[in-house]
Coordinates of C-alpha atoms in Angstrom, one line a residue:
M167 CA 4.7 1.6 -1.2
S168 CA 2.2 3.7 0.6
I169 CA -0.9 5.5 -1.2
K170 CA -1.8 8.7 0.5
K171 CA -5.3 9.2 1.7
S172 CA -6.8 12.0 -1.2
T173 CA -4.6 15.4 -0.2
L174 CA -4.4 10.4 2.9
S175 CA -1.1 10.0 -0.5
A176 CA -2.8 5.1 -0.4
F177 CA -0.2 7.0 2.2
A178 CA -5.0 11.4 4.7
A179 CA -5.7 12.4 7.6
V180 CA -6.3 14.1 11.4
V181 CA -9.4 15.8 13.4
S182 CA -9.9 19.5 12.6
T183 CA -7.0 22.0 11.7
S184 CA -6.6 22.6 15.4
L185 CA -5.5 19.2 15.8
V186 CA -2.4 19.4 14.1
L187 CA 0.0 15.9 15.1
S188 CA 3.3 16.3 16.3
A189 CA 6.1 13.8 15.3
C190 CA 7.0 11.0 18.0
G191 CA 9.2 8.4 18.1
G192 CA 12.8 8.4 16.5
S193 CA 16.4 7.7 17.1
T194 CA 19.2 9.2 18.8
D195 CA 21.4 11.5 16.8
G196 CA 24.5 9.9 16.0
G197 CA 23.0 6.9 14.8
G198 CA 25.3 4.7 17.1
G199 CA 24.1 0.4 18.1
G200 CA 20.7 0.1 20.1
N201 CA 16.8 0.2 18.9
A202 CA 15.6 3.8 18.1
T203 CA 13.6 5.1 21.0
E204 CA 12.8 8.7 21.3
P205 CA 14.2 11.6 19.0
T206 CA 17.1 13.6 20.4
G207 CA 19.1 16.6 20.2
D208 CA 19.9 17.5 16.7
I209 CA 17.5 14.7 15.2
A210 CA 14.5 16.2 16.7
A211 CA 15.5 19.9 15.5
M212 CA 16.0 19.0 12.6
A213 CA 11.8 18.8 12.1
I214 CA 11.5 22.5 12.5
A215 CA 12.1 24.2 9.2
K216 CA 14.7 27.1 8.8
G217 CA 11.9 29.4 7.2
E218 CA 9.1 28.9 9.6
S219 CA 8.0 32.0 11.4
G220 CA 4.4 31.5 13.8
D221 CA 2.1 29.7 11.9
T222 CA 3.8 30.5 8.0
Y223 CA 6.7 29.7 6.2
T224 CA 9.0 31.8 3.9
S225 CA 11.9 30.2 1.7
P226 CA 15.1 31.5 3.6
E227 CA 18.3 32.7 2.3
V228 CA 20.8 30.1 2.6
A229 CA 23.9 29.1 0.8
Q230 CA 24.0 28.0 -2.9
S231 CA 25.9 25.2 -4.0
D232 CA 26.6 24.0 -8.0
A233 CA 26.2 20.6 -6.0
T234 CA 24.3 17.2 -7.0
F235 CA 22.3 15.9 -4.1
V236 CA 20.9 12.2 -4.9
V237 CA 18.2 11.3 -2.8
S238 CA 16.7 7.6 -2.5
T239 CA 13.7 7.0 -1.6
D240 CA 11.7 3.5 -1.9
N241 CA 9.9 3.4 -5.4
P242 CA 10.5 6.2 -8.4
Y243 CA 8.1 9.2 -9.1
T244 CA 5.2 8.3 -12.0
A245 CA 3.4 10.7 -12.4
Y246 CA 2.6 14.7 -12.5
N247 CA -1.1 14.8 -12.0
N248 CA -0.7 13.0 -8.2
A249 CA -4.4 14.0 -7.7
A250 CA -5.9 11.7 -10.3
A251 CA -6.3 8.1 -8.6
D252 CA -4.5 6.0 -10.6
A253 CA -1.5 7.8 -10.2
N254 CA -2.3 9.2 -6.3
N255 CA 0.7 7.9 -3.9
S256 CA 3.2 9.0 -1.8
Y257 CA 6.4 9.0 -3.8
N258 CA 4.6 11.2 -6.3
T259 CA 4.5 13.5 -3.5
F260 CA 7.8 13.2 -2.2
A261 CA 9.1 14.5 -6.1
L262 CA 6.6 17.0 -6.2
T263 CA 6.6 18.5 -2.7
K264 CA 9.5 20.9 -3.9
V265 CA 7.5 21.5 -7.8
Q266 CA 3.9 21.9 -7.2
S267 CA 3.4 25.1 -4.5
G268 CA 0.0 25.2 -2.3
T269 CA -1.6 27.5 0.0
F270 CA 0.0 25.7 3.3
V271 CA 3.3 23.8 3.6
L272 CA 3.9 21.4 6.4
D273 CA 6.9 21.2 8.6
G274 CA 8.3 17.9 10.3
N275 CA 6.2 18.1 13.2
N276 CA 2.9 18.5 10.7
K277 CA 2.5 22.1 12.1
V278 CA 0.2 23.9 9.7
L279 CA 2.0 26.8 7.7
L280 CA 0.5 29.6 5.6
N281 CA 3.0 29.6 2.4
K282 CA 4.0 33.4 2.1
D283 CA 6.3 32.4 -0.7
V284 CA 3.0 32.4 -2.7
M285 CA -0.1 33.3 -0.3
E286 CA -0.5 36.6 1.0
S287 CA -3.3 35.3 3.2
V288 CA -6.4 32.7 3.5
E289 CA -8.9 33.8 6.0
L290 CA -12.3 32.4 6.8
T291 CA -14.6 35.4 5.8
S292 CA -18.0 34.1 6.8
K293 CA -18.8 31.4 9.2
S294 CA -22.4 30.8 8.0
P295 CA -22.3 30.0 5.2
Q296 CA -18.7 29.4 5.4
V297 CA -16.8 31.2 3.0
V298 CA -12.9 31.2 2.6
T299 CA -11.1 34.1 0.8
W300 CA -7.6 33.2 -1.0
K301 CA -4.9 36.0 -1.7
I302 CA -2.3 34.8 -3.7
K303 CA 0.9 37.5 -3.6
E304 CA 1.1 39.5 -6.7
G305 CA 4.1 38.6 -9.0
V306 CA 3.9 34.6 -8.5
T307 CA 4.1 32.5 -11.5
W308 CA 5.0 29.4 -13.5
S309 CA 8.2 28.2 -14.7
D310 CA 7.0 29.0 -17.9
G311 CA 6.4 32.7 -16.9
E312 CA 2.3 32.4 -16.8
P313 CA 0.7 33.4 -13.9
W314 CA -0.2 30.5 -10.8
D315 CA -3.4 32.1 -10.2
C316 CA -7.2 32.1 -9.9
D317 CA -7.2 29.6 -12.9
D318 CA -5.5 26.9 -11.2
F319 CA -7.5 27.2 -8.5
H320 CA -11.0 26.5 -10.3
L321 CA -9.2 23.8 -12.4
A322 CA -8.4 22.3 -8.7
W323 CA -12.2 22.6 -8.0
L324 CA -13.6 21.8 -11.1
S325 CA -11.3 18.1 -11.6
Q326 CA -11.7 17.3 -7.6
S327 CA -15.5 18.3 -6.9
G328 CA -16.9 15.1 -8.1
G329 CA -19.8 17.0 -9.5
V330 CA -18.5 16.3 -13.6
K331 CA -20.1 12.8 -14.5
D332 CA -19.3 10.6 -17.2
A333 CA -22.1 8.7 -19.2
E334 CA -22.3 5.9 -16.2
G335 CA -22.7 8.9 -13.6
N336 CA -19.5 8.1 -12.2
D337 CA -16.9 10.9 -11.6
A338 CA -15.6 11.8 -14.8
F339 CA -12.4 13.5 -13.7
T340 CA -12.2 10.1 -11.5
A341 CA -10.0 12.2 -8.7
A342 CA -8.1 10.7 -5.9
S343 CA -10.4 12.5 -3.3
T344 CA -13.2 15.0 -3.8
T345 CA -13.4 15.8 0.1
G346 CA -14.1 18.8 0.8
T347 CA -13.7 20.4 -2.9
E348 CA -17.3 18.8 -3.0
L349 CA -18.5 21.2 -0.6
I350 CA -17.5 23.9 -2.4
T351 CA -20.6 25.6 -4.6
K352 CA -19.4 28.7 -5.9
L353 CA -15.2 29.7 -7.0
E354 CA -15.2 33.2 -7.3
C355 CA -12.6 35.5 -8.5
P356 CA -12.7 39.3 -8.2
K357 CA -9.4 39.6 -9.4
P358 CA -6.7 36.8 -11.0
T359 CA -5.4 36.7 -7.6
E360 CA -8.3 36.6 -5.1
I361 CA -9.9 33.3 -4.7
V362 CA -13.2 33.7 -2.6
T363 CA -15.1 30.1 -2.1
T364 CA -18.4 29.4 -1.0
F365 CA -19.3 26.1 1.3
S366 CA -22.4 24.1 1.0
E367 CA -21.6 22.7 5.1
T368 CA -19.1 23.5 7.4
Y369 CA -15.7 22.3 6.6
P370 CA -13.2 22.8 9.1
D371 CA -10.7 21.5 7.5
Y372 CA -10.3 24.1 4.4
K373 CA -6.5 24.6 4.9
G374 CA -6.1 21.3 3.5
L375 CA -7.3 22.4 0.1
F376 CA -5.5 23.6 -2.8
N377 CA -2.1 22.2 -1.8
T378 CA -0.1 20.0 -3.7
D379 CA -3.1 19.5 -6.4
M380 CA -2.6 22.7 -8.1
L381 CA -2.4 22.2 -11.6
P382 CA -1.5 24.8 -14.7
A383 CA -5.0 25.4 -15.8
H384 CA -3.3 27.2 -18.8
I385 CA -1.7 24.2 -20.3
L386 CA -4.6 22.2 -19.9
E387 CA -6.8 24.6 -21.3
K388 CA -4.0 24.8 -24.6
G389 CA -4.0 21.2 -24.6
A390 CA -7.8 20.4 -24.5
G391 CA -8.6 23.1 -26.9
V392 CA -10.8 25.1 -24.2
E393 CA -10.4 29.3 -24.3
D394 CA -11.0 29.8 -20.6
I395 CA -11.4 27.0 -17.8
T396 CA -13.0 29.3 -15.2
K397 CA -16.4 29.4 -17.8
L398 CA -16.8 26.1 -17.2
T399 CA -18.8 24.3 -14.4
A400 CA -20.1 21.0 -13.5
A401 CA -23.1 22.3 -15.6
S402 CA -21.5 23.2 -18.8
D403 CA -21.6 21.5 -22.3
K404 CA -21.1 17.7 -21.3
A405 CA -18.5 17.1 -24.2
T406 CA -16.1 20.1 -23.0
L407 CA -16.0 18.8 -20.0
L408 CA -15.5 15.3 -21.0
K409 CA -13.4 16.5 -23.5
V410 CA -11.3 18.0 -20.3
A411 CA -11.6 15.4 -18.3
E412 CA -10.0 13.0 -20.4
W413 CA -6.7 15.2 -21.1
W414 CA -6.6 15.8 -17.1
K415 CA -6.5 12.3 -16.5
T416 CA -3.9 10.9 -19.3
K417 CA -1.5 13.6 -20.1
W418 CA 0.2 13.9 -17.1
N419 CA 1.5 11.0 -16.2
G420 CA 5.7 10.8 -16.4
F421 CA 7.3 14.0 -17.7
D422 CA 6.9 15.9 -20.4
A423 CA 9.1 19.9 -19.8
A424 CA 6.5 21.4 -22.1
L425 CA 3.0 19.8 -20.3
M426 CA 4.9 20.0 -16.8
P427 CA 6.1 23.6 -15.4
S428 CA 6.9 24.3 -11.6
S429 CA 5.2 26.7 -9.4
G430 CA 8.0 26.0 -6.6
P431 CA 12.0 26.5 -6.0
Y432 CA 12.3 23.3 -8.3
M433 CA 11.4 22.2 -11.5
I434 CA 11.5 18.5 -13.2
T435 CA 13.9 18.7 -15.5
A436 CA 14.7 15.1 -16.3
F437 CA 12.6 11.4 -15.8
E438 CA 14.1 8.1 -16.2
Q439 CA 11.0 5.6 -15.7
N440 CA 11.3 3.1 -12.9
N441 CA 14.3 4.9 -12.2
S442 CA 14.7 8.4 -10.7
V443 CA 13.1 12.1 -12.0
T444 CA 15.8 15.4 -11.7
L445 CA 15.2 18.6 -10.1
E446 CA 16.5 21.9 -10.9
R447 CA 16.4 25.4 -9.6
N448 CA 13.1 27.3 -11.1
P449 CA 14.7 30.5 -12.2
K450 CA 10.8 31.9 -12.0
W451 CA 10.5 30.9 -8.3
A452 CA 8.9 34.0 -6.5
G453 CA 10.8 32.9 -3.5
K454 CA 14.5 32.7 -2.5
P455 CA 16.4 30.5 -4.3
G456 CA 17.4 27.0 -2.6
G457 CA 20.8 25.8 -1.7
P458 CA 20.9 22.6 -4.0
A459 CA 21.4 23.4 -7.4
K460 CA 20.1 20.0 -8.6
I461 CA 18.2 17.4 -6.6
I462 CA 18.2 13.4 -8.2
L463 CA 15.8 12.0 -6.4
R464 CA 16.1 8.0 -7.2
G465 CA 13.5 4.9 -6.6
I466 CA 15.5 1.9 -4.9
S467 CA 13.1 -0.9 -3.4
D468 CA 15.5 -2.6 -1.7
Q469 CA 16.1 -0.7 2.3
V470 CA 19.5 -2.4 2.2
A471 CA 20.7 -1.5 -1.2
Q472 CA 19.8 2.1 -0.2
A473 CA 22.4 1.6 2.9
Q474 CA 25.2 0.6 0.6
A475 CA 24.4 3.0 -2.0
L476 CA 24.7 5.9 1.3
E477 CA 27.6 3.9 2.2
N478 CA 29.1 3.9 -0.4
G479 CA 28.8 7.7 -1.8
E480 CA 26.2 7.2 -4.7
T481 CA 23.9 9.1 -2.8
Q482 CA 23.6 11.8 0.1
V483 CA 20.5 10.8 1.2
A484 CA 18.4 7.7 2.2
S485 CA 14.8 7.9 2.7
M486 CA 13.0 5.4 3.9
A487 CA 9.0 5.5 4.6
Q488 CA 9.2 1.6 4.4
P489 CA 11.5 0.7 7.6
D490 CA 13.8 -2.1 7.4
A491 CA 15.6 -3.5 10.4
N492 CA 19.0 -4.7 8.2
A493 CA 19.0 -1.4 6.5
A494 CA 18.4 0.1 10.1
E495 CA 21.1 -1.9 11.9
R496 CA 23.4 -0.8 8.5
L497 CA 22.9 2.6 8.8
R498 CA 23.4 3.0 12.4
G499 CA 26.9 1.6 11.5
L500 CA 28.3 4.4 9.7
S501 CA 28.6 7.2 12.3
S502 CA 32.2 7.1 12.2
Q503 CA 31.7 8.1 8.2
G504 CA 29.9 11.3 9.0
V505 CA 26.1 9.9 8.5
K506 CA 23.5 11.0 10.6
F507 CA 20.5 8.7 11.1
G508 CA 17.3 9.2 12.0
A509 CA 13.6 7.4 12.6
S510 CA 10.6 8.9 13.6
N511 CA 7.0 7.6 13.7
G512 CA 5.8 9.2 11.2
L513 CA 1.5 9.3 10.1
S514 CA 1.3 6.5 7.8
F515 CA 0.1 3.0 9.1
E516 CA 0.4 -0.4 7.7
H517 CA -3.0 -2.3 6.9
F518 CA -4.9 -5.0 5.3
D519 CA -8.0 -4.2 3.2
L520 CA -10.7 -6.9 2.9
N521 CA -12.4 -6.9 -0.7
F522 CA -16.1 -7.5 -0.6
K523 CA -16.4 -8.3 -3.6
N524 CA -14.4 -11.4 -3.2
K525 CA -16.8 -14.4 -2.3
W526 CA -15.2 -15.5 0.7
L527 CA -14.4 -12.2 2.2
A528 CA -18.2 -11.3 1.5
D529 CA -19.0 -13.3 4.5
Q530 CA -18.3 -11.7 7.5
A531 CA -16.6 -14.8 9.3
V532 CA -13.8 -15.0 6.9
R533 CA -13.1 -12.0 7.8
K534 CA -13.2 -12.0 11.0
A535 CA -11.3 -15.5 11.2
F536 CA -8.5 -13.7 9.0
M537 CA -8.2 -10.9 11.6
Q538 CA -8.4 -13.6 14.4
C539 CA -5.4 -15.1 12.8
V540 CA -3.1 -12.6 12.0
N541 CA -1.0 -12.1 14.9
R542 CA -0.5 -8.3 15.0
D543 CA 2.1 -8.2 17.7
E544 CA 4.5 -11.1 16.0
L545 CA 4.5 -8.6 12.8
A546 CA 6.1 -5.7 15.0
E547 CA 8.0 -7.6 16.9
K548 CA 10.1 -9.3 13.9
L549 CA 9.5 -6.3 11.4
I550 CA 9.5 -3.1 13.0
R551 CA 11.1 -3.1 16.6
P552 CA 14.4 -3.3 15.1
V553 CA 13.8 -0.2 13.7
L554 CA 11.6 1.7 16.8
D555 CA 11.5 -0.1 19.9
S556 CA 8.0 1.3 21.1
A557 CA 6.3 0.3 17.6
K558 CA 3.0 -2.1 18.8
P559 CA 0.2 -2.8 17.2
L560 CA -2.8 0.1 15.9
G561 CA -5.9 -0.4 17.2
S562 CA -7.8 2.3 14.6
L563 CA -8.5 3.3 11.0
S564 CA -9.1 7.0 12.6
F565 CA -6.4 7.8 14.9
F566 CA -2.9 7.3 15.9
Q567 CA -1.7 5.7 18.9
G568 CA -1.5 8.7 21.6
E569 CA -3.8 11.1 19.8
E570 CA -6.9 12.6 21.7
G571 CA -9.4 10.3 20.7
Y572 CA -7.8 7.1 20.3
V573 CA -9.6 3.7 20.9
D574 CA -8.3 0.2 20.0
N575 CA -11.3 -1.0 18.4
Y576 CA -9.0 -4.3 17.7
A577 CA -7.4 -5.4 20.7
Q578 CA -9.1 -8.5 20.4
Y579 CA -7.3 -9.6 17.3
K580 CA -4.0 -11.0 19.3
G581 CA -3.0 -14.0 16.8
D582 CA -5.4 -16.8 17.9
A583 CA -5.5 -19.6 15.1
A584 CA -7.4 -21.7 17.5
E585 CA -10.3 -19.4 18.0
A586 CA -10.2 -18.1 14.0
K587 CA -10.9 -21.6 13.5
K588 CA -13.6 -22.0 15.7
T589 CA -15.3 -19.0 13.7
L590 CA -15.3 -20.5 10.5
E591 CA -16.7 -23.9 12.0
G592 CA -19.4 -22.3 13.4
A593 CA -20.1 -20.8 10.0
G594 CA -20.4 -24.1 8.4
Y595 CA -16.5 -24.7 6.9
T596 CA -15.4 -28.0 6.8
F597 CA -11.7 -28.7 6.6
G598 CA -9.7 -31.0 4.4
A599 CA -7.1 -32.8 4.6
D600 CA -4.9 -30.7 4.1
G601 CA -6.2 -28.5 6.8
F602 CA -7.3 -25.9 4.8
A603 CA -11.2 -24.8 5.2
T604 CA -14.0 -25.7 2.5
K605 CA -17.5 -24.8 1.8
N606 CA -19.4 -26.7 -0.9
G607 CA -16.4 -28.9 -1.9
E608 CA -14.4 -25.6 -2.8
K609 CA -11.3 -24.4 -0.8
V610 CA -11.1 -21.1 0.7
S611 CA -7.9 -19.6 -0.7
L612 CA -7.1 -15.7 0.1
K613 CA -4.6 -13.6 -2.1
I614 CA -3.0 -11.0 -0.4
S615 CA -1.9 -8.2 -3.0
H616 CA 1.4 -6.1 -2.3
T617 CA 4.6 -4.5 -3.8
D618 CA 7.6 -6.0 -3.9
I619 CA 9.0 -4.7 -0.7
P620 CA 11.2 -7.2 1.6
R621 CA 8.9 -5.8 4.5
R622 CA 5.8 -6.9 2.9
K623 CA 6.9 -9.7 1.9
Q624 CA 8.1 -10.8 5.0
T625 CA 4.8 -9.6 6.5
V626 CA 2.7 -12.4 3.7
Q627 CA 5.3 -15.0 4.8
L628 CA 4.5 -14.9 8.3
V629 CA 1.2 -14.1 8.1
Q630 CA 1.0 -17.6 6.1
S631 CA 2.3 -19.1 9.1
Q632 CA 0.0 -17.8 11.4
C633 CA -3.1 -18.4 9.6
K634 CA -2.5 -21.9 8.3
N635 CA -3.2 -23.6 12.2
A636 CA -6.4 -21.7 11.4
G637 CA -7.5 -23.2 8.3
L638 CA -6.9 -20.2 5.9
E639 CA -5.0 -20.6 2.7
I640 CA -2.9 -17.2 2.0
V641 CA -1.1 -17.0 -1.3
D642 CA 1.9 -14.3 -1.7
D643 CA 0.9 -12.3 -4.8
T644 CA 3.8 -10.2 -4.9
D645 CA 3.3 -7.4 -8.0
P646 CA 5.7 -4.2 -8.4
N647 CA 2.7 -2.2 -10.2
F648 CA 0.3 -3.3 -7.8
L649 CA -0.4 0.4 -6.6
D650 CA 0.1 1.5 -9.9
T651 CA -2.2 -0.5 -11.8
R652 CA -4.1 -2.4 -9.5
V653 CA -5.3 -1.2 -6.4
S654 CA -7.8 1.6 -7.6
Q655 CA -9.4 -1.3 -9.7
G656 CA -10.3 -3.1 -6.3
D657 CA -8.2 -6.1 -8.3
Y658 CA -7.0 -8.1 -5.1
D659 CA -8.6 -10.1 -2.1
I660 CA -6.6 -8.6 0.3
A661 CA -4.4 -5.4 0.0
L662 CA -1.7 -5.0 2.3
F663 CA -0.2 -1.6 1.9
A664 CA -0.3 1.7 3.7
W665 CA -1.9 4.8 4.3
S666 CA 0.1 8.5 4.7
A667 CA -1.7 11.3 6.6
A668 CA -1.4 14.8 6.1
P669 CA -3.1 16.9 9.2
F670 CA -6.6 17.1 7.9
K671 CA -8.7 13.8 9.1
S672 CA -11.8 14.7 7.2
T673 CA -10.2 13.3 4.2
Q674 CA -10.3 10.0 5.6
K675 CA -13.6 10.2 4.2
S676 CA -13.0 8.9 0.7
I677 CA -11.5 5.8 1.8
Y678 CA -14.2 4.5 4.1
V679 CA -17.7 5.9 2.8
C680 CA -20.1 4.0 0.4
D681 CA -19.0 4.7 -3.3
G682 CA -15.7 7.4 -2.0
G683 CA -13.1 7.8 -4.7
Q684 CA -10.4 5.7 -2.8
N685 CA -12.9 2.8 -1.2
W686 CA -11.8 0.3 -3.5
S687 CA -13.1 -2.4 -1.5
N688 CA -16.9 -2.1 -1.9
Y689 CA -17.5 -1.6 1.8
C690 CA -20.7 0.2 2.5
N691 CA -22.3 0.7 5.8
P692 CA -24.7 4.1 6.0
K693 CA -23.9 4.6 9.7
V694 CA -20.2 4.7 8.8
D695 CA -21.4 7.5 6.3
A696 CA -23.5 9.5 8.8
A697 CA -20.8 9.6 11.4
Y698 CA -18.1 10.7 8.5
K699 CA -20.7 13.3 7.2
D700 CA -21.0 14.5 11.0
A701 CA -17.2 14.5 11.8
S702 CA -15.8 16.1 8.7
T703 CA -18.4 19.0 8.8
N704 CA -18.8 20.3 12.9
L705 CA -17.1 23.0 14.1
D706 CA -17.1 21.5 17.4
E707 CA -13.8 20.1 17.9
A708 CA -14.9 17.3 20.6
A709 CA -18.4 16.5 18.9
S710 CA -16.2 15.8 15.4
R711 CA -13.6 13.6 17.6
K712 CA -17.0 11.9 18.9
A713 CA -18.1 11.6 15.3
F714 CA -14.6 9.9 13.9
A715 CA -14.7 7.7 16.8
E716 CA -18.0 6.7 15.9
A717 CA -16.9 5.8 12.5
D718 CA -13.8 4.0 13.6
K719 CA -15.8 1.5 15.8
L720 CA -18.6 0.8 13.3
M721 CA -15.6 -0.2 10.7
A722 CA -14.0 -2.8 13.5
E723 CA -17.3 -4.5 14.1
D724 CA -17.9 -5.0 10.0
N725 CA -14.4 -6.4 10.1
Y726 CA -13.5 -4.4 7.1
S727 CA -9.8 -3.2 6.8
L728 CA -7.1 -4.8 9.8
P729 CA -4.6 -1.8 11.0
I730 CA -1.1 -3.7 11.6
Y731 CA 1.1 -0.9 12.9
Q732 CA 2.2 2.9 12.8
L733 CA 5.0 3.1 10.3
P734 CA 8.4 4.7 11.4
N735 CA 10.2 6.7 9.2
M736 CA 13.9 6.1 8.6
W737 CA 16.4 8.4 7.1
A738 CA 20.4 8.9 7.2
F739 CA 22.4 11.4 5.5
K740 CA 25.8 12.8 4.8
G741 CA 27.0 16.0 3.8
I742 CA 24.2 18.1 4.5
D743 CA 23.5 20.5 7.7
K744 CA 19.6 19.2 8.1
V745 CA 17.3 16.7 6.7
Y746 CA 14.4 15.1 8.3
F747 CA 11.7 12.8 7.1
Q748 CA 8.5 14.9 6.9
S749 CA 5.9 12.1 7.5
Y750 CA 3.7 13.2 4.3
N751 CA 6.0 15.2 2.4
G752 CA 9.2 12.8 2.6
A753 CA 12.4 14.1 2.9
L754 CA 12.2 17.0 0.4
W755 CA 10.1 19.0 2.0
N756 CA 12.6 21.1 2.9
A757 CA 15.0 20.5 0.5
N758 CA 15.2 24.4 -0.5
E759 CA 17.0 25.3 2.7
W760 CA 20.0 22.2 2.3
V761 CA 23.3 23.4 3.1
K762 CA 26.8 21.2 1.9
T763 CA 28.5 20.7 4.4
S764 CA 31.2 18.6 2.8

């Protein structure tokens, strides 16, 4: 499974808002034999939403069906509050994308569109200081009839600004990210449908704020015993703030109909833990009603099992953020049954994070030796190219291949075990009879922790073989709950997962700066912090890009995190007119537009 960053679900982000990434790389239309190359014809066209016009989106009028559409993805939904650090992941985003409305939406090409179903406008009304004015359409409500308005914006700001501290001085809300929101010094509500935000510094990625992190303030007020959330700021009574933070962190897991209304076209009506979540049309939705009457999103971690479920008619859509060669081959073979297959280079990338708290990895020589012995090209060849034959190792933590500013800072790491062994020898390590490195009589042993996705198990098996000749013992630590319970606690030696990107690069900051909300590996370089501060506040696109590149170069020199490859998304469907895997929001990003065809 992937996580997203801040808004990067550990599946965020890209340079300033004008540099929106486009979907690239994909499959042929019909799902015939052969590897995926580039998207063509129908599949590429499906990335454009029916309801988009220019830079805006409005739900279109579509034929309504009484059918139930069953959609599979790699892991199940777990939490309604996807803004909390311990819940934040892509699979919650995939479920909530049609449940929680935001100010902007993304199409399949990651184009940023104003959500005209709920917003009148979002305007930069001052540059110095930066002031953004958000105007909500009249009459927008939650599914329980309560207004979707300024209270909800205020709660998003209060909970994700990082300004409320606990007794130890840490973020009391433990938000997944505070990037951008932490720069809002003042949030005012001239009226319930108008929000005025003033920033302490320029923040070009403001369109990434107040999106899939908008939670119902009226529910929290009642549950936490607070009369008016808009009266609370970081300077309010500490006990009240801590009570609100505790409620926010703990009460929005799983599903409780009384606590979890919808502000989108669909509402959650059922939840089966570790299996599925059911969505049905929201009768209070401000826009036009969706096509499907009911959508069931099921988590199936085995991609081949997903393909089999589609083949057997148990599901209508298989959507895989985790590409799998065997599943791709099987899905391509179903074209005669009317199944359409797609693969597209998504905005998520697989990587190894090296934990600086580990006694061995605190030594840069060990970190460097690990990066030297991992043969990323072999990983791409065996695990990714059968899905997308243009796949190659990724050389950046900040940029994707083909994006302006991309430089391969990891080209030297080609899987050279002999070179890795020399690095260890030069740092005083010796090698025991079993061939593994030792120091002070203790063997160097490193666990790679990951979820139980078959491709990740295969990744570790390959790395074990690649690094054995370098003298590094690699232990497979498979944990189905790794991303749910351990990664945010820094409970790993080496973490294997993916970050996913929305088109707002500033959100990377929470992952890589000292004490960042998603920096779980205890990495800290003040020069990186300075570069990210410049990058995320500079309105000059070229200067911002240069600062992101500087941070990227410094992190590579520190041997902190090894990018492996950009992950292609893959999906297949039958009996629906138009399905596309949106790289950040998954297959349901435009599920309200789906029309049953058979």
